[in-house]
RNA sequence: GGGCAAUUAGCUCAGGGGUAGAGCGUUUCGUUCACAUCGAAAAGGUCGCAGGUUCAAAUCCUGCAUUGCCCACCA
């Protein structure tokens, strides 16, 4: 081993693992299957620190299961269809999707992905992830298209997928329907305008609104049924300013009498409540907004203006007419499209939906069969399911996605679904295999594509589809683990459970493990706009992947962590310490091999450390089985630093340096050192795969049979090696050493300063006397004497007193 | 407004009825013999507040406060 630890060794082992296919899924092995539904990252340029963080957690778990002998199925995938890719491609090539032909844009997407994907995946290899990269999927590949279309058709035949003209959330910037989950909140400055409406008969009412541009869409006015102020208005008609239509005043409990004037206008559609009123009160439909975010002919003289322009113009006109009596600047929270920040509109459109609102209770019930780590995260899922108000709109008016395998008959408009044998199919480029039941052979293709989540909700099926053997496929599903971060519980996790319920009436995985986020040192989210983004590749080139991984493993499951470069130093120290400790051990194991391991002549310190090692192994397994990698890391760190390095190595040194040590004692020390170091390496291997591999290869490989430490088995807890009595007795020796160290430290002496005489008073004289030579050499003491002490004593513990003569 | 979580040392966080813990930071001391990218040691806390249960509460229960997240509200 080299004297200096170097992070260059990481690249070497990454190549080795790839070349030797160390992480290859080997279903022939007779063992329990452990299948991971790896999150496919969106190809969006670079990996961010949150990725490095949560994928480390996943990898630790996968490596752990591999090292307890399980058959680990750990595929990799990239999510590269849909809007994010389109945005990336537009940016990367400096083009605008609306100025391009559909086919040209799609091929540009394919070309760009082909260029960026390998570089993107390399980031994952750089953190040492142990996926089987022979099992890699892309959500836009032909195979996945076939599979996604097949499952769409399944839903269609189950009467779960339907086409309808319904109010949908709409992004006027991206010009596509979006789902509830695509929304995020944004604080937006706006005006709350009080508008005067004349009543048909006599009098007037004041309505407060932030959306005066929707006056032309006003179809009713609502007051609260218990609002005494307005009781007399109910069922009367009011005249909408500027546009002059007469609308009924109705009552509804959803009105908040405290808000504005307590009178609210209902437009089709200003918000979700409007949609509910539209259905509940069977109101007419009046749409004023075009899909591109401009006003349509219904808004008369405002036609062609953008929404915000129209809003301003209408306010001006209302003011001129004296109809706008108060304008108040407010900042309020509105729903915007997560991808582009545009305020979401509600338009009526022909879209494809998955009907699932009737299954809300079932989604909650089936989830109870899944184990959540941490358990409290389950509530977020349940909360989301309970709050669902819309069926899942799965069509998007985009180019780069998986097409619907659907046509419509030109003559009778009937839906024509593709046949399974012709999948994957793009209805724009091909035709149905048979004619319509009405006899017509002419069809109009569906131009929309499937929502990204409609495909990524099938990742268990996509991943398992990479395996061709039927028996093995069955063993892989339901999968063992879905690991992911908490931000997409409402999307990816929920949709996957929903699909699994709809298609198979089964849970998709047995367990869910939720990671947190990496925040900046102030506890704020990292974002490009704030300029506080930390790139993991920069951390890796500075400290190495093992350091980053060791740091990432200190987080509690589900908890966010703050990035603080100071804290990564603790991890760096651990790696260097491991390097140096290994160097010391190996220099004393040169003439040793595993055939010489012999536990017959163990000294008490050997039994003591082996006993603590067993406790460590026990706690390590106990915690990792519960996905508590943080605690397992603590357990092994503690053993390594406190017991192995600080005490055992110091105590054992004389057995290598002193020439008058017996061969048997030296052999015992070497045996223990061999076992200890190998155990420490293995226990650390899931956390720090590179350095542990380097040390393993440089010595242990010769004697152990596995060609990589990552294919070896972790030590199992062996009750026989626990030795509570020796452990307890020897702890007194450690206490004694500590007390002498403390004495020297307080006096300002070097720890190596020679001490003339140590006087010990103890009831257990014999037990201590046995270790006199050890104490003398570790603490550099000339004489040890046992007698009663009358003054100047130091209490070591309740049993032992000492006095020191320099 | 509903839900979830957090509140412990200067900082980041463990612990979960019986003596208050770690790492970082601070201070002091110490290097030929694995490691100064190190070691030894010290200082440092009414465990958010108020009640209750108990022989005993940081820990369990109730309420409150503060912070964060998810959802709802968006007229």
mmCIF file of C-alpha atoms (C1' of nucleotides) in Angstrom, chain A residues 4 208-210 256 259 264 332-335 380 389 490 556 562 573 576-577 580 583-584 641 653 657 745 748 752, chain B residues 2-5 12-15 23-24 29-30 33-35 37-42 69-75:
data_model
loop_
_atom_site.group_PDB
_atom_site.id
_atom_site.type_symbol
_atom_site.label_atom_id
_atom_site.label_comp_id
_atom_site.label_asym_id
_atom_site.label_seq_id
_atom_site.Cartn_x
_atom_site.Cartn_y
_atom_site.Cartn_z
ATOM 1 C CA UNK A 4 -0.579 8.511 0.882
ATOM 2 C CA UNK A 208 -64.390 41.518 -5.504
ATOM 3 C CA UNK A 209 -62.252 39.665 -7.998
ATOM 4 C CA UNK A 210 -58.668 39.235 -9.090
ATOM 5 C CA UNK A 256 -66.563 32.511 2.204
ATOM 6 C CA UNK A 259 -63.690 37.256 1.785
ATOM 7 C CA UNK A 264 -68.432 35.978 -5.671
ATOM 8 C CA UNK A 332 -51.581 35.979 -3.352
ATOM 9 C CA UNK A 333 -50.631 32.405 -3.945
ATOM 10 C CA UNK A 334 -51.616 30.932 -7.270
ATOM 11 C CA UNK A 335 -51.032 27.592 -8.903
ATOM 12 C CA UNK A 380 -48.256 12.276 3.065
ATOM 13 C CA UNK A 389 -60.431 15.863 -6.879
ATOM 14 C CA UNK A 490 -47.568 12.577 -4.620
ATOM 15 C CA UNK A 556 -31.678 10.148 9.057
ATOM 16 C CA UNK A 562 -27.708 20.813 5.275
ATOM 17 C CA UNK A 573 -10.709 11.949 8.240
ATOM 18 C CA UNK A 576 -7.630 8.611 5.761
ATOM 19 C CA UNK A 577 -7.721 6.975 9.161
ATOM 20 C CA UNK A 580 -3.460 4.442 7.753
ATOM 21 C CA UNK A 583 -1.308 0.237 6.373
ATOM 22 C CA UNK A 584 -0.264 -0.481 9.934
ATOM 23 C CA UNK A 641 -12.236 4.852 15.859
ATOM 24 C CA UNK A 653 1.703 -2.796 19.271
ATOM 25 C CA UNK A 657 7.608 -4.521 18.452
ATOM 26 C CA UNK A 745 -2.304 15.277 29.785
ATOM 27 C CA UNK A 748 1.371 18.650 30.237
ATOM 28 C CA UNK A 752 5.195 8.693 26.004
ATOM 29 C "C1'" G B 2 -56.122 20.471 7.687
ATOM 30 C "C1'" G B 3 -52.005 17.018 8.183
ATOM 31 C "C1'" C B 4 -46.868 15.617 9.328
ATOM 32 C "C1'" A B 5 -42.417 16.587 11.671
ATOM 33 C "C1'" U B 12 -25.092 20.077 13.010
ATOM 34 C "C1'" C B 13 -27.597 16.320 15.274
ATOM 35 C "C1'" A B 14 -28.082 11.295 18.332
ATOM 36 C "C1'" G B 15 -30.737 9.443 22.639
ATOM 37 C "C1'" G B 23 -18.997 15.105 15.648
ATOM 38 C "C1'" C B 24 -17.532 20.016 14.411
ATOM 39 C "C1'" C B 29 -0.990 19.925 26.132
ATOM 40 C "C1'" G B 30 1.674 16.420 23.220
ATOM 41 C "C1'" C B 33 8.250 3.842 16.290
ATOM 42 C "C1'" A B 34 0.128 3.428 11.054
ATOM 43 C "C1'" C B 35 -1.873 8.447 10.910
ATOM 44 C "C1'" U B 37 -5.103 14.755 6.985
ATOM 45 C "C1'" C B 38 -2.735 12.882 14.130
ATOM 46 C "C1'" G B 39 -3.191 11.945 19.479
ATOM 47 C "C1'" A B 40 -4.597 13.156 24.755
ATOM 48 C "C1'" A B 41 -7.494 16.171 27.733
ATOM 49 C "C1'" A B 42 -10.650 20.348 29.359
ATOM 50 C "C1'" C B 69 -42.514 20.515 5.039
ATOM 51 C "C1'" C B 70 -47.033 18.522 2.513
ATOM 52 C "C1'" C B 71 -52.080 19.657 1.286
ATOM 53 C "C1'" A B 72 -56.125 23.093 0.949
ATOM 54 C "C1'" C B 73 -57.383 28.322 0.198
ATOM 55 C "C1'" C B 74 -56.499 31.532 -4.458
ATOM 56 C "C1'" A B 75 -63.342 34.740 -5.863
#
